[in-house]
Amino acid sequence: MNKIKAAIVGASGYTGAELVRLLINHPHVDIAAMTADRKAGMRMADVFPHLGGLELPDLIKMDEVDWSHIDVCFCCLPHGTTQQFIASLPQNVRIVDLSADFRLKDIEEYAKWYGDEHRAPELQKEAVYGLSELKRDEIAKARLVANPGCYPTSAQLPLIPLLKEGKISTDGIIIDSKSGTTGAGRAPKEGTLFCEVSDAINAYGVGTHRHGPEIEQGLSEAAGKDVIVSFTPHLMPMNRGILSTIYVSLEKGASVDDLRSTLDQSYANDPFVRVVEEGNSPATRHVRGSNYCLIGVFADRAPGRAIIVCVEDNVVKGASGQAVQNMNIMFGFDEISGLTQQPMFP
Amino acid sequence: MNKIKAAIVGASGYTGAELVRLLINHPHVDIAAMTADRKAGMRMADVFPHLGGLELPDLIKMDEVDWSHIDVCFCCLPHGTTQQFIASLPQNVRIVDLSADFRLKDIEEYAKWYGDEHRAPELQKEAVYGLSELKRDEIAKARLVANPGCYPTSAQLPLIPLLKEGKISTDGIIIDSKSGTTGAGRAPKEGTLFCEVSDAINAYGVGTHRHGPEIEQGLSEAAGKDVIVSFTPHLMPMNRGILSTIYVSLEKGASVDDLRSTLDQSYANDPFVRVVEEGNSPATRHVRGSNYCLIGVFADRAPGRAIIVCVEDNVVKGASGQAVQNMNIMFGFDEISGLTQQPMFP
Amino acid sequence: MNKIKAAIVGASGYTGAELVRLLINHPHVDIAAMTADRKAGMRMADVFPHLGGLELPDLIKMDEVDWSHIDVCFCCLPHGTTQQFIASLPQNVRIVDLSADFRLKDIEEYAKWYGDEHRAPELQKEAVYGLSELKRDEIAKARLVANPGCYPTSAQLPLIPLLKEGKISTDGIIIDSKSGTTGAGRAPKEGTLFCEVSDAINAYGVGTHRHGPEIEQGLSEAAGKDVIVSFTPHLMPMNRGILSTIYVSLEKGASVDDLRSTLDQSYANDPFVRVVEEGNSPATRHVRGSNYCLIGVFADRAPGRAIIVCVEDNVVKGASGQAVQNMNIMFGFDEISGLTQQPMFP
Amino acid sequence: MNKIKAAIVGASGYTGAELVRLLINHPHVDIAAMTADRKAGMRMADVFPHLGGLELPDLIKMDEVDWSHIDVCFCCLPHGTTQQFIASLPQNVRIVDLSADFRLKDIEEYAKWYGDEHRAPELQKEAVYGLSELKRDEIAKARLVANPGCYPTSAQLPLIPLLKEGKISTDGIIIDSKSGTTGAGRAPKEGTLFCEVSDAINAYGVGTHRHGPEIEQGLSEAAGKDVIVSFTPHLMPMNRGILSTIYVSLEKGASVDDLRSTLDQSYANDPFVRVVEEGNSPATRHVRGSNYCLIGVFADRAPGRAIIVCVEDNVVKGASGQAVQNMNIMFGFDEISGLTQQPMFP
């Protein structure tokens, strides 16, 4: 099979570097172009010395890419700058967008949470939300896939099947998420300095984080009615990983075992999502560096309630790995191509 | 003022070492004896080299202590071994017990959660639960104070005033706690090795942790009726600190501002508990090494709900610091004596 | 090509798990047996949950392995227990031994540093020291390869070519090494608990570490005369990685540029060893999870002296990765087979 | 005793915050003014929430301070900006300068290493190098004390007595130092982000770090002749702490025991410097948060050589703690005033 040609736009951030790590071993993809406007002209190895052993194209500006022979564009631009860029791409290029710009279906929700009018509403309608396991058919046909946020992936993978099957209540869902610091990006900020993050934890965006509406969009679609969740992200001293602890009420007649078996069946044929055995507690170290998502289901001490623990690597399944998985689906490759690295522990 | 004489029983663990760190600068206390049965005969500086600059008594066995001139005993023995030891102490010795043995008032609850009959039920009746700010009068008169658990301290300090004042519902209280690894103690275990804990997080004791009933005991007393909570502790790569994220429903007529002002007023005169200003998010690094407890109150995105974030240093306010605070109350010392160290950041 | 069959003996430690991570994607190897005497009967996924997504044989006892159809044995037993086991293996099995038992050529040196007589001196003579890049021809023909220690790999790769070419003095070589905590293994010990290691560093085995004579053996062979080094290992809060800072005196006529070019030429055709460009400083994060070794060469402020910085991942190039590389050489596979994972950063 | 009034200039960095932590419990000092030009008007608690429990003056601009009633100024300005500011202070103000501006006696060395002409050469002559234990008499009389650098403190405290007594050679001294990340300051930079520092180590400024000449100045003075050292600093994932591993050659007739006893005697009456017992290895966790400096002395495996390990907390003994110690000496206070906090472990 001829290899397809991929461009990585905004390659100088952590998700860009991670795409390189994954794609470089992908059997069907060549990295044909990488852009980073402020670092144009530099070698990727100068920006990311851990990639110094690879043959890679140098970083160029976005407008220097010859899109005529690019098959897929991974777009890692900041939120807000993405819409016009994607609108400018020729039709031959299929896109996996890692920004938040095409995730929210409701343009007004977008404007409310991201502070600006959406500048490509037609594209917005066309975009497919790329939660790989649950949107496979739509993704396969899509030209533009909106890659899900890191927190929403960890919340929706366990909750959507349970809501679809009516096993849990739509009321009072609590999602308490703990994230590694890669999620904050590579731009220098006081709050993500080593000395501020290490040996500490704090909540942020309490009640106001933009991933709240993204989660609710997916859960509401699954439940067939509006779902409002409580969602609190936390920043902790960990490079990679998200652990979401999710508190739910069982619907009448449903048991904790039902939750586990519903999830087991939903993901029985999925290579990356796994429900761990009863009594086991998934940890982020079990998925570090891999595209896996592990789900644990526990009875709560409060009757009629259950606790679900979901872990992923936020840079892989929560970003670049799911992006590659979506590309695999879009181009008809084996879904695990380029994603066979096992977790790195310790 | 003459100094009182303190004994630290079970001094070879982290809470024992922390008592030394705090008491060594206490104006009214001399450390007169320290025990550690398996390390008897050793110098404390050999067990804890960071204390090498201090004049301290050598470690001896419990039965080598001359209790006749000891005024206060800090008991840091493992759960279960404490009851008979404390029962054997002469009446002149007042006790702050850092184990869980005298925390649960209900002997049957104790047996259920700790696996053995309680062997000192009379003492159990006499023991005062040492949540310093909320039990000051009882503590002042007590001979035996049961020092609260680390998680229960972080949950009860914010919740008890709100339940007492009827500001929040007794239903559906969720306590999601993240703890530093000191909480697991110094005994070598695979699960607390550096390589297992670092760069990772996991939940443990989900739905079954022994601090659940301890929290419920305090909340039920405050509410005047049985309260059942969801409580999930997490182990994370941090030496010290607990952050509890608490999800509550407002009672009718109560607002998020009411929660903040209720807590503000409750702790207005307390040197160690502080409600942070609106919009600020308390972090464990803000209290590291100190006896402070910080509380943040946030509106939830779900209407009628609020999120409370509470941080403490689990080794200080969650253990040895609160123990010293309780001793100060018991002996009529200034409550901040020995506890004036400010947080260490970074 | 038919796949060869590999056994991993002593698979329940970190190096065993890492062999699985690497071999599972190796195109020419099947993992046919894994042993762990105390954990026999368990699934690998129970011992290492991060491997839960793989089809693997269960752990068995060493004497339960049917060696008749095993081609290669990776031996990860503790030092001292390895000799008799390897002596008992049938001749059809080729061995990569990750212990120290066959590294020192001089039996008396072994006895002196490891505290016991060597129990398989004939095998000792036969064993080839598996520093892949520098012993390729001997490794290819060997039945028993002694995989180098983690520190010795980081010291010998830069120093041996320089000594061979007479560019540096044999006197006063100083090797100051900093290691991640995986090097201390998975057996629970107080000294490797999270709270003891995190936010700290200490030297250990100062002047007495067993890797000293191993380093000297290699350097002496290269120099053609006895070399004595100063070597200090340090334990630091890092999962993986060794950084060795090496201080050397230039031989007359040699310049710092000569050192760099000598190393550049020595490793010009080696896929895993790379001399970084002048002015760049290799960091352990540049090789995390990969089989790379990076070397930086710097002029010292003291005239006539140079400083060399060498980094590797101690679990990969310093242990399991080099073991796989040696197996590749022994069986005539492409040397990078199973080792194409790029470094994981962050 | 009346309290003296202290001003902290440049209080918004880590050393400024640490001065507050120490001085707030100092029996003889009031913090009367704190400046931070870019954060003037803010409360210190907004810049450093861990200080939120204290009564402190708000941050103001440097030119808003009324110097007429200030007794001592702690100057924490960046290198280069300090000279003119200090030259402008009235004579009633005594100064402890934590910058590097007055450390190098030789104005040309300063210009060479810091890139600019010195703008206050007269003050430079007057300034006393504040290595507390070794310059006590001069410090007591000084108006301007140049507080030593963090690395130079850890190198000079062990080496100066040995050079003075002629126990070690002036040739081939190697200082390999590992530092916590506070040393890099609080200004956001890519290189000190959590994800770049954690789980990693790298050398920096190899052969070119500015603390090299500062160390050599002190050692040359002690030896009575020019000393050139090899010095390599490393950045590692630790908030606080420096560990310097120092390699030396014994002078003829000197033994490793001589080194230990020389150091023991030199510091016999010093409360903060301690030579640990033979066989013990000092770790940074043994001094965390305290003003202690611990020194270990080891025989090297290379005959005639020794290895010295020195640890300190870079923010305390390496910066703000030594600054307070110097102020104590200058004003005739007990040298340990404000510095009685014991190390915080874990």
Tab-separated table of N, CA, C and O in Angstrom, chain D residues 217-266:
chain	number	residue	atom	x	y	z
D	217	GLN	N	37.453	32.072	43.568
D	217	GLN	CA	37.897	33.214	44.377
D	217	GLN	C	38.085	32.799	45.838
D	217	GLN	O	39.114	33.089	46.463
D	218	GLY	N	37.085	32.091	46.362
D	218	GLY	CA	37.165	31.681	47.767
D	218	GLY	C	38.251	30.636	48.005
D	218	GLY	O	38.986	30.694	48.995
D	219	LEU	N	38.352	29.683	47.084
D	219	LEU	CA	39.342	28.624	47.269
D	219	LEU	C	40.756	29.170	47.100
D	219	LEU	O	41.682	28.766	47.820
D	220	SER	N	40.939	30.082	46.174
D	220	SER	CA	42.272	30.655	45.955
D	220	SER	C	42.719	31.436	47.183
D	220	SER	O	43.882	31.345	47.606
D	221	GLU	N	41.790	32.185	47.755
D	221	GLU	CA	42.119	32.934	48.969
D	221	GLU	C	42.543	31.972	50.085
D	221	GLU	O	43.527	32.215	50.799
D	222	ALA	N	41.812	30.873	50.202
D	222	ALA	CA	42.123	29.905	51.263
D	222	ALA	C	43.462	29.221	51.020
D	222	ALA	O	44.234	28.968	51.949
D	223	ALA	N	43.734	28.916	49.763
D	223	ALA	CA	44.956	28.169	49.438
D	223	ALA	C	46.175	29.068	49.351
D	223	ALA	O	47.311	28.594	49.390
D	224	GLY	N	45.931	30.356	49.212
D	224	GLY	CA	47.051	31.261	49.025
D	224	GLY	C	47.658	31.173	47.639
D	224	GLY	O	48.784	31.617	47.400
D	225	LYS	N	46.936	30.590	46.732
D	225	LYS	CA	47.383	30.581	45.337
D	225	LYS	C	46.202	30.283	44.428
D	225	LYS	O	45.145	29.852	44.897
D	226	ASP	N	46.395	30.487	43.146
D	226	ASP	CA	45.274	30.327	42.222
D	226	ASP	C	44.789	28.879	42.161
D	226	ASP	O	45.574	27.957	41.947
D	227	VAL	N	43.513	28.724	42.319
D	227	VAL	CA	42.897	27.406	42.204
D	227	VAL	C	41.912	27.447	41.040
D	227	VAL	O	41.131	28.397	40.915
D	228	ILE	N	42.008	26.461	40.186
D	228	ILE	CA	41.012	26.319	39.120
D	228	ILE	C	40.254	25.026	39.360
D	228	ILE	O	40.862	23.993	39.627
D	229	VAL	N	38.935	25.098	39.303
D	229	VAL	CA	38.124	23.906	39.574
D	229	VAL	C	37.346	23.511	38.333
D	229	VAL	O	37.085	24.330	37.457
D	230	SER	N	36.968	22.248	38.288
D	230	SER	CA	35.958	21.809	37.337
D	230	SER	C	34.626	21.857	38.080
D	230	SER	O	34.528	21.352	39.200
D	231	PHE	N	33.633	22.478	37.473
D	231	PHE	CA	32.355	22.648	38.177
D	231	PHE	C	31.205	22.439	37.198
D	231	PHE	O	31.140	23.111	36.167
D	232	THR	N	30.334	21.500	37.492
D	232	THR	CA	29.174	21.249	36.626
D	232	THR	C	27.894	21.261	37.430
D	232	THR	O	27.687	20.402	38.295
D	233	PRO	N	27.007	22.215	37.170
D	233	PRO	CA	25.698	22.196	37.819
D	233	PRO	C	24.689	21.373	37.016
D	233	PRO	O	24.793	21.282	35.785
D	234	HIS	N	23.760	20.774	37.720
D	234	HIS	CA	22.703	19.982	37.086
D	234	HIS	C	21.343	20.440	37.611
D	234	HIS	O	21.209	20.761	38.795
D	235	LEU	N	20.365	20.413	36.734
D	235	LEU	CA	18.985	20.745	37.105
D	235	LEU	C	18.201	19.459	37.290
D	235	LEU	O	18.185	18.605	36.398
D	236	MET	N	17.541	19.323	38.434
D	236	MET	CA	16.828	18.070	38.675
D	236	MET	C	15.460	18.306	39.308
D	236	MET	O	15.183	19.393	39.819
D	237	PRO	N	14.601	17.313	39.257
D	237	PRO	CA	13.216	17.471	39.719
D	237	PRO	C	13.116	17.448	41.243
D	237	PRO	O	12.807	16.423	41.850
D	238	MET	N	13.362	18.572	41.828
D	238	MET	CA	13.396	18.727	43.275
D	238	MET	C	13.099	20.199	43.496
D	238	MET	O	13.599	21.039	42.747
D	239	ASN	N	12.271	20.532	44.448
D	239	ASN	CA	12.014	21.943	44.687
D	239	ASN	C	13.230	22.630	45.278
D	239	ASN	O	13.671	23.669	44.811
D	240	ARG	N	13.740	22.052	46.359
D	240	ARG	CA	14.806	22.674	47.113
D	240	ARG	C	15.936	21.691	47.311
D	240	ARG	O	15.708	20.508	47.494
D	241	GLY	N	17.128	22.244	47.433
D	241	GLY	CA	18.251	21.399	47.781
D	241	GLY	C	19.364	21.480	46.762
D	241	GLY	O	19.126	21.605	45.561
D	242	ILE	N	20.583	21.450	47.278
D	242	ILE	CA	21.761	21.251	46.434
D	242	ILE	C	22.584	20.141	47.067
D	242	ILE	O	22.760	20.110	48.294
D	243	LEU	N	23.021	19.225	46.248
D	243	LEU	CA	24.001	18.237	46.676
D	243	LEU	C	25.215	18.396	45.780
D	243	LEU	O	25.113	18.309	44.551
D	244	SER	N	26.357	18.672	46.389
D	244	SER	CA	27.607	18.766	45.633
D	244	SER	C	28.490	17.582	45.984
D	244	SER	O	28.768	17.334	47.158
D	245	THR	N	28.887	16.855	44.949
D	245	THR	CA	29.817	15.751	45.118
D	245	THR	C	31.175	16.268	44.665
D	245	THR	O	31.323	16.707	43.524
D	246	ILE	N	32.126	16.218	45.578
D	246	ILE	CA	33.394	16.894	45.346
D	246	ILE	C	34.526	15.867	45.396
D	246	ILE	O	34.627	15.089	46.347
D	247	TYR	N	35.337	15.861	44.350
D	247	TYR	CA	36.424	14.891	44.224
D	247	TYR	C	37.741	15.616	44.439
D	247	TYR	O	38.016	16.594	43.735
D	248	VAL	N	38.538	15.134	45.379
D	248	VAL	CA	39.801	15.810	45.699
D	248	VAL	C	40.945	14.798	45.822
D	248	VAL	O	40.731	13.613	46.072
D	249	SER	N	42.160	15.321	45.660
D	249	SER	CA	43.369	14.531	45.932
D	249	SER	C	43.923	14.927	47.285
D	249	SER	O	44.007	16.123	47.604
D	250	LEU	N	44.295	13.947	48.069
D	250	LEU	CA	44.891	14.227	49.369
D	250	LEU	C	46.314	14.767	49.185
D	250	LEU	O	47.048	14.325	48.301
D	251	GLU	N	46.658	15.729	50.035
D	251	GLU	CA	48.063	16.141	50.049
D	251	GLU	C	48.879	15.035	50.717
D	251	GLU	O	48.348	14.229	51.496
D	252	LYS	N	50.162	15.017	50.445
D	252	LYS	CA	51.026	13.991	51.034
D	252	LYS	C	50.886	13.983	52.536
D	252	LYS	O	50.887	15.031	53.184
D	253	GLY	N	50.750	12.831	53.101
D	253	GLY	CA	50.661	12.716	54.551
D	253	GLY	C	49.255	12.845	55.101
D	253	GLY	O	48.999	12.513	56.252
D	254	ALA	N	48.355	13.333	54.267
D	254	ALA	CA	46.984	13.496	54.759
D	254	ALA	C	46.168	12.244	54.476
D	254	ALA	O	46.372	11.552	53.478
D	255	SER	N	45.255	11.944	55.369
D	255	SER	CA	44.376	10.792	55.201
D	255	SER	C	42.935	11.266	55.137
D	255	SER	O	42.625	12.416	55.443
D	256	VAL	N	42.062	10.358	54.762
D	256	VAL	CA	40.641	10.692	54.732
D	256	VAL	C	40.171	11.061	56.133
D	256	VAL	O	39.370	11.990	56.306
D	257	ASP	N	40.680	10.373	57.133
D	257	ASP	CA	40.309	10.733	58.500
D	257	ASP	C	40.743	12.156	58.849
D	257	ASP	O	40.036	12.869	59.576
D	258	ASP	N	41.899	12.550	58.333
D	258	ASP	CA	42.328	13.936	58.553
D	258	ASP	C	41.318	14.932	57.992
D	258	ASP	O	41.048	15.971	58.596
D	259	LEU	N	40.818	14.622	56.825
D	259	LEU	CA	39.832	15.541	56.237
D	259	LEU	C	38.637	15.678	57.160
D	259	LEU	O	38.167	16.769	57.461
D	260	ARG	N	38.153	14.519	57.620
D	260	ARG	CA	36.974	14.562	58.478
D	260	ARG	C	37.265	15.334	59.764
D	260	ARG	O	36.477	16.198	60.175
D	261	SER	N	38.398	15.077	60.362
D	261	SER	CA	38.650	15.744	61.648
D	261	SER	C	38.931	17.232	61.442
D	261	SER	O	38.538	18.058	62.268
D	262	THR	N	39.564	17.582	60.337
D	262	THR	CA	39.764	19.006	60.054
D	262	THR	C	38.425	19.727	59.944
D	262	THR	O	38.225	20.812	60.513
D	263	LEU	N	37.512	19.112	59.235
D	263	LEU	CA	36.203	19.747	59.071
D	263	LEU	C	35.435	19.751	60.395
D	263	LEU	O	34.782	20.733	60.757
D	264	ASP	N	35.518	18.643	61.097
D	264	ASP	CA	34.861	18.558	62.405
D	264	ASP	C	35.311	19.692	63.313
D	264	ASP	O	34.498	20.363	63.950
D	265	GLN	N	36.618	19.884	63.363
D	265	GLN	CA	37.134	20.939	64.243
D	265	GLN	C	36.761	22.332	63.739
D	265	GLN	O	36.406	23.214	64.515
D	266	SER	N	36.818	22.510	62.426
D	266	SER	CA	36.508	23.835	61.884
D	266	SER	C	35.098	24.273	62.256
D	266	SER	O	34.849	25.442	62.507
